Amino acid sequence: MKITLNEAAEKLKSVEKILVTAHINPDGDALGSTLAMYQALKQLGKSAQIYIDDVMPANLNFLPHIEEIKRPTENEKFDADLILVIDTAPDRIGKVENLTNAPILNIDHHITNKNFENDIYIDSNAAASCEIIFEICKELGVKITKEIATCLYTGIATDTGFFNYSNTTPKTFRIAAELVENGVEPNYISEQVERRKLEDVKIMSAALQTMEIYFGGKVAGLFIDEEVSKIAENTEGLVDLIRVIDTVDVAFVLKYKDENNIRASLRSKSANVSEIAKKLGGGGHIRAAGCTFNTNFEDAKNILLKTLGEYFA
Ligand code: 5GP
Ligand code: MN
């Protein structure tokens, strides 16, 4: 059921032990929002623990308290009054789902989140879940420390492409300004987030070699197959390298993660890629979305291109 920001805050006040989680493949917004909420709950004297069922991206290991995030093990249980699921519906939290049967509170900014069977506060106008967590912190009377501000700013910066994407609003800048007033150093955060290993920069040239152009130049794709994926640890940002092509509306990166686990990342200038991703079992935002194919790489490529073809035919 949809609830208000105030009701979400009241729910958090009414419980003691909170399990905080976000989506697998965690990004700056997933980690920034869970880490900020974790610190806020502790400030309020609550007991909180973050669980995320994935490895942490190396370029985000500067985030305060990231080392306290746990990954659930097989058959692990966790005693909680509430699971707070941020930045996704509860269907993308991996094994965290099995840790407890506690009721779910869902907070998200994804327009494709249709999880109305749980209590959900959703604001699809928020550029990042971190914007919503900032507002909840205000509602709860939490002091925005430099550490909380750093987490929130990182999520907002990464989900807006450092205030470049169309989800950036006047409110985004107002919140960011307040976070900077609370001690955030924007240059430090951009240096950390954009930090790459030498091999990951080298891989950019190999990745660009795989580029294919479709539908009269409107679509461009990169293909990180099993072979290329062995040398490419961090493929974050590759899609932005081809999104800039003047004729391109939709840019995508197709990446081998595992056998029968192929990820697509979609970006656009005007097409609604969340609709395209949704058709493929994924979701996201109008201009940034993704999905997973439980097929081999070739089949994933064919299915994705067929669906894009329906849009651009
Ligand atoms: P990215 O390409 O950075 O992985 O994802 C872009 C956006 O789409 C993010 O907001 C992300 O949360 C969302 N997204 C990516 N993959 C999926 C998916 O499989 N399902 C849903 N619902 N959203 C996704
Ligand atoms: Mn997000």
Coordinates of C-alpha atoms and ligand atoms in Angstrom, one line a residue:
M1 CA 0.0 0.0 0.0
K2 CA 1.3 3.5 -0.8
I3 CA 2.1 5.5 2.3
T4 CA 3.3 9.1 2.9
L5 CA 6.8 10.2 3.8
N6 CA 5.5 11.0 7.3
E7 CA 4.0 7.6 7.7
A8 CA 7.2 5.9 6.6
A9 CA 9.1 8.0 9.2
E10 CA 6.5 7.0 11.9
K11 CA 6.9 3.3 11.0
L12 CA 10.7 3.6 11.5
K13 CA 10.2 5.3 14.8
S14 CA 7.8 2.5 16.0
V15 CA 10.3 -0.3 15.6
E16 CA 13.6 -1.2 17.3
K17 CA 15.5 -3.8 15.2
I18 CA 15.8 -2.9 11.5
L19 CA 17.4 -4.8 8.7
V20 CA 18.3 -2.4 5.9
T21 CA 18.9 -3.6 2.3
A22 CA 19.0 -2.5 -1.3
H23 CA 19.4 -4.2 -4.7
I24 CA 22.0 -6.6 -5.9
N25 CA 24.5 -5.0 -8.2
P26 CA 24.6 -2.1 -5.7
D27 CA 25.4 1.3 -7.1
G28 CA 26.2 4.6 -5.4
D29 CA 22.5 5.3 -4.7
A30 CA 21.8 1.9 -3.2
L31 CA 24.8 2.1 -1.0
G32 CA 24.6 5.8 -0.2
S33 CA 20.9 5.5 0.8
T34 CA 21.3 2.3 3.0
L35 CA 24.5 3.6 4.7
A36 CA 22.9 7.0 5.4
M37 CA 19.7 5.4 6.8
Y38 CA 21.8 3.0 8.9
Q39 CA 23.7 5.8 10.5
A40 CA 20.4 7.8 11.0
L41 CA 18.7 4.8 12.7
K42 CA 21.7 4.4 15.0
Q43 CA 21.6 8.1 15.9
L44 CA 18.0 7.5 16.9
G45 CA 19.2 4.7 19.3
K46 CA 17.8 1.9 17.1
S47 CA 19.5 -1.4 16.3
A48 CA 20.3 -1.6 12.6
Q49 CA 22.2 -3.9 10.2
I50 CA 22.7 -3.6 6.5
Y51 CA 22.7 -6.8 4.4
I52 CA 23.4 -6.7 0.7
D53 CA 23.7 -9.9 -1.3
D54 CA 26.6 -8.9 -3.5
V55 CA 30.2 -7.8 -3.5
M56 CA 30.9 -4.1 -3.0
P57 CA 32.1 -2.1 -6.0
A58 CA 35.8 -1.0 -5.3
N59 CA 35.3 2.6 -6.3
L60 CA 32.7 3.0 -3.5
N61 CA 34.7 1.6 -0.7
F62 CA 35.4 5.1 0.6
L63 CA 31.8 5.4 1.8
P64 CA 31.7 5.7 5.6
H65 CA 30.8 2.4 7.3
I66 CA 30.7 0.3 4.1
E67 CA 32.8 -2.3 5.8
E68 CA 29.9 -2.9 8.3
I69 CA 27.7 -4.2 5.4
K70 CA 27.1 -7.9 5.6
R71 CA 26.4 -10.4 2.9
P72 CA 23.9 -13.1 3.9
T73 CA 25.3 -16.7 3.9
E74 CA 23.3 -19.8 3.1
N75 CA 20.5 -20.5 5.6
E76 CA 21.4 -17.4 7.7
K77 CA 18.7 -15.9 9.8
F78 CA 18.4 -12.4 11.3
D79 CA 16.0 -11.3 14.0
A80 CA 14.4 -8.0 12.9
D81 CA 11.1 -6.1 13.5
L82 CA 11.2 -4.6 10.0
I83 CA 13.1 -4.9 6.7
L84 CA 13.7 -1.6 5.1
V85 CA 14.2 -2.2 1.3
I86 CA 15.6 0.9 -0.5
D87 CA 16.1 1.7 -4.2
T88 CA 14.3 -1.4 -5.5
A89 CA 11.3 -3.6 -5.1
P90 CA 11.9 -6.6 -2.7
D91 CA 12.4 -8.9 -5.8
R92 CA 16.0 -7.8 -6.3
I93 CA 17.5 -8.3 -2.9
G94 CA 18.9 -11.9 -3.4
K95 CA 19.2 -14.0 -0.3
V96 CA 18.4 -11.1 2.0
E97 CA 14.8 -12.2 1.4
N98 CA 15.3 -15.4 3.4
L99 CA 16.9 -13.7 6.5
T100 CA 13.7 -12.9 8.2
N101 CA 9.9 -12.9 7.9
A102 CA 9.6 -9.4 9.3
P103 CA 7.3 -6.9 7.5
I104 CA 8.7 -4.9 4.7
L105 CA 8.9 -1.1 4.4
N106 CA 9.9 -0.2 0.8
I107 CA 11.3 3.2 -0.1
D108 CA 12.1 3.9 -3.8
H109 CA 12.3 6.3 -6.7
H110 CA 11.9 3.8 -9.5
I111 CA 8.8 4.4 -11.6
T112 CA 8.7 0.7 -12.5
N113 CA 8.3 -0.4 -8.8
K114 CA 4.8 -1.8 -8.5
N115 CA 5.3 -3.4 -5.1
F116 CA 2.0 -2.3 -3.6
E117 CA 1.5 -5.4 -1.4
N118 CA 3.9 -4.0 1.1
D119 CA 4.0 -0.5 2.7
I120 CA 5.8 1.6 0.1
Y121 CA 6.8 5.2 -0.1
I122 CA 7.6 6.0 -3.7
D123 CA 8.6 9.3 -5.3
S124 CA 9.5 8.8 -8.9
N125 CA 10.3 12.5 -9.2
A126 CA 13.2 12.1 -6.8
A127 CA 16.5 11.9 -8.8
A128 CA 17.8 9.3 -6.3
S129 CA 16.6 7.3 -3.3
C130 CA 19.2 9.4 -1.4
E131 CA 17.0 12.5 -1.9
I132 CA 14.1 10.6 -0.2
I133 CA 16.4 9.5 2.6
F134 CA 17.5 13.1 3.1
E135 CA 13.9 14.1 3.6
I136 CA 13.2 11.2 6.0
C137 CA 16.2 12.2 8.0
K138 CA 14.7 15.7 8.3
E139 CA 11.3 14.2 9.2
L140 CA 13.0 12.1 11.9
G141 CA 15.0 15.0 13.3
V142 CA 18.3 13.3 12.4
K143 CA 21.4 15.5 12.4
I144 CA 23.0 15.3 9.0
T145 CA 26.6 14.6 10.0
K146 CA 29.5 14.9 7.4
E147 CA 29.4 11.1 7.2
I148 CA 25.7 10.9 6.4
A149 CA 26.0 13.8 4.0
T150 CA 28.9 12.1 2.2
C151 CA 26.7 8.9 1.6
L152 CA 23.7 11.0 0.5
Y153 CA 25.7 13.2 -1.8
T154 CA 27.3 10.2 -3.4
G155 CA 24.0 8.6 -4.2
I156 CA 22.6 11.8 -5.7
A157 CA 25.8 12.5 -7.7
T158 CA 25.9 8.9 -9.2
D159 CA 22.2 8.7 -10.1
T160 CA 22.3 12.1 -11.8
G161 CA 25.6 11.5 -13.6
F162 CA 27.0 14.4 -11.4
F163 CA 23.9 16.6 -12.0
N164 CA 23.9 16.0 -15.8
Y165 CA 20.9 13.8 -16.4
S166 CA 17.3 14.9 -16.9
N167 CA 16.3 13.7 -13.5
T168 CA 18.3 16.6 -11.9
T169 CA 15.8 19.1 -10.5
P170 CA 16.1 22.4 -8.5
K171 CA 15.4 20.3 -5.4
T172 CA 18.3 18.0 -6.3
F173 CA 20.6 21.1 -6.2
R174 CA 19.0 22.4 -3.0
I175 CA 19.6 19.1 -1.2
A176 CA 23.1 18.9 -2.6
A177 CA 23.9 22.4 -1.5
E178 CA 22.8 21.6 2.0
L179 CA 24.9 18.4 2.0
V180 CA 27.9 20.5 1.0
E181 CA 27.1 22.9 3.9
N182 CA 27.2 19.9 6.1
G183 CA 30.8 19.1 5.2
V184 CA 30.7 17.2 1.9
E185 CA 33.7 17.7 -0.4
P186 CA 32.4 17.3 -4.0
N187 CA 35.9 17.1 -5.5
Y188 CA 36.8 14.2 -3.1
I189 CA 33.6 12.3 -3.9
S190 CA 34.1 12.6 -7.7
E191 CA 37.7 11.6 -7.4
Q192 CA 36.7 8.5 -5.4
V193 CA 33.7 7.5 -7.5
E194 CA 35.6 8.0 -10.8
R195 CA 38.7 6.1 -9.7
R196 CA 39.6 3.2 -12.0
K197 CA 42.2 0.5 -12.0
L198 CA 44.7 0.7 -14.9
E199 CA 43.2 -2.4 -16.4
D200 CA 39.7 -1.0 -16.3
V201 CA 40.8 2.1 -18.3
K202 CA 42.7 -0.2 -20.7
I203 CA 39.5 -2.2 -21.1
M204 CA 37.7 0.8 -22.4
S205 CA 39.6 0.6 -25.7
A206 CA 38.9 -3.2 -25.9
A207 CA 35.2 -2.5 -25.1
L208 CA 34.9 0.2 -27.7
Q209 CA 36.2 -2.3 -30.3
T210 CA 33.1 -4.3 -29.7
M211 CA 30.7 -1.4 -30.6
E212 CA 27.9 -2.1 -33.1
I213 CA 25.5 0.4 -34.5
Y214 CA 21.9 -0.4 -35.4
F215 CA 18.7 1.2 -36.7
G216 CA 20.4 3.9 -38.8
G217 CA 22.6 5.0 -36.0
K218 CA 19.9 5.4 -33.4
V219 CA 21.2 2.5 -31.2
A220 CA 24.8 1.7 -30.2
G221 CA 25.8 -1.3 -28.1
L222 CA 29.0 -2.7 -26.5
F223 CA 29.4 -6.4 -25.9
I224 CA 31.4 -7.5 -22.8
D225 CA 31.2 -11.3 -23.5
E226 CA 32.8 -14.0 -21.2
E227 CA 36.2 -13.4 -22.7
V228 CA 36.3 -9.6 -22.4
S229 CA 34.6 -9.8 -18.9
K230 CA 37.6 -11.7 -17.5
I231 CA 39.7 -8.6 -17.9
A232 CA 37.1 -6.0 -17.2
E233 CA 36.3 -5.7 -13.5
N234 CA 34.5 -2.4 -13.6
T235 CA 32.4 -1.7 -16.6
E236 CA 30.6 1.2 -14.9
G237 CA 30.5 4.2 -17.2
L238 CA 31.2 2.4 -20.5
V239 CA 27.7 3.1 -21.7
D240 CA 28.3 6.8 -21.3
L241 CA 31.2 6.6 -23.7
I242 CA 28.8 5.7 -26.6
R243 CA 25.7 7.6 -25.4
V244 CA 27.5 10.8 -26.6
I245 CA 27.4 9.7 -30.3
D246 CA 25.3 12.4 -32.1
T247 CA 22.9 10.1 -33.9
V248 CA 22.4 7.8 -30.9
D249 CA 19.2 7.7 -28.9
V250 CA 19.7 4.4 -27.0
A251 CA 23.1 3.2 -25.9
F252 CA 23.5 -0.2 -24.2
V253 CA 26.1 -2.4 -22.7
L254 CA 25.5 -6.2 -22.6
K255 CA 27.7 -7.9 -20.1
Y256 CA 28.5 -11.5 -19.2
K257 CA 28.2 -12.0 -15.4
D258 CA 27.9 -15.7 -15.2
E259 CA 26.5 -18.7 -17.2
N260 CA 22.9 -17.8 -18.0
N261 CA 23.3 -14.4 -16.3
I262 CA 23.7 -11.7 -18.8
R263 CA 23.1 -8.0 -17.8
A264 CA 21.9 -5.2 -20.0
S265 CA 22.4 -1.6 -19.1
L266 CA 20.3 0.8 -21.2
R267 CA 20.6 4.6 -21.4
S268 CA 18.7 7.0 -23.7
K269 CA 18.4 10.6 -24.7
S270 CA 14.6 10.5 -25.5
A271 CA 13.3 6.9 -25.7
N272 CA 11.6 5.4 -22.6
V273 CA 14.1 2.6 -21.8
S274 CA 12.3 1.6 -18.6
E275 CA 9.5 0.4 -20.9
I276 CA 11.9 -1.6 -23.0
A277 CA 13.6 -3.0 -19.9
K278 CA 10.2 -3.9 -18.4
K279 CA 9.3 -5.9 -21.5
L280 CA 12.5 -7.9 -20.8
G281 CA 11.7 -8.5 -17.1
G282 CA 13.8 -5.6 -15.8
G283 CA 13.0 -2.0 -15.0
G284 CA 14.5 1.3 -14.0
H285 CA 13.9 4.9 -15.1
I286 CA 12.8 6.6 -18.3
R287 CA 16.4 7.3 -19.4
A288 CA 18.4 4.7 -17.4
A289 CA 17.2 1.1 -17.0
G290 CA 18.4 -2.5 -17.0
C291 CA 17.5 -6.1 -17.1
T292 CA 19.0 -9.6 -16.7
F293 CA 18.8 -12.4 -19.3
N294 CA 18.9 -16.0 -18.0
T295 CA 20.2 -17.2 -21.4
N296 CA 23.6 -17.5 -23.1
F297 CA 25.2 -14.3 -24.4
E298 CA 24.1 -14.8 -28.1
D299 CA 20.5 -15.3 -27.2
A300 CA 20.5 -12.3 -24.8
K301 CA 21.9 -10.2 -27.7
N302 CA 19.3 -11.4 -30.1
I303 CA 16.4 -10.9 -27.7
L304 CA 17.6 -7.4 -26.8
L305 CA 18.0 -6.3 -30.4
K306 CA 14.6 -7.7 -31.4
T307 CA 12.9 -5.7 -28.6
L308 CA 14.9 -2.6 -29.6
G309 CA 13.9 -3.2 -33.2
E310 CA 10.2 -3.2 -32.2
Y311 CA 10.7 0.2 -30.7
F312 CA 12.7 1.7 -33.6
A313 CA 11.1 -0.1 -36.5
Ligands
5GP1 P1 22.3 0.2 -14.4 O1 22.3 0.2 -15.9 O2 23.1 1.3 -13.8 O3 22.6 -1.1 -13.8 O4 20.8 0.5 -14.0 C1 20.1 1.6 -14.4 C2 18.8 1.8 -13.6 O5 17.9 0.7 -13.9 C3 19.1 1.8 -12.1 O6 18.2 2.7 -11.5 C4 18.7 0.3 -11.8 O7 18.3 0.3 -10.4 C5 17.6 0.0 -12.7 N1 17.7 -1.4 -13.1 C6 18.8 -2.0 -13.6 N2 18.6 -3.4 -13.8 C7 17.3 -3.6 -13.4 C8 16.5 -4.8 -13.3 O8 16.9 -5.9 -13.7 N3 15.2 -4.6 -12.8 C9 14.8 -3.4 -12.3 N4 13.5 -3.3 -11.8 N5 15.5 -2.2 -12.4 C10 16.8 -2.3 -12.9
MN2 MN 18.7 4.9 -7.5

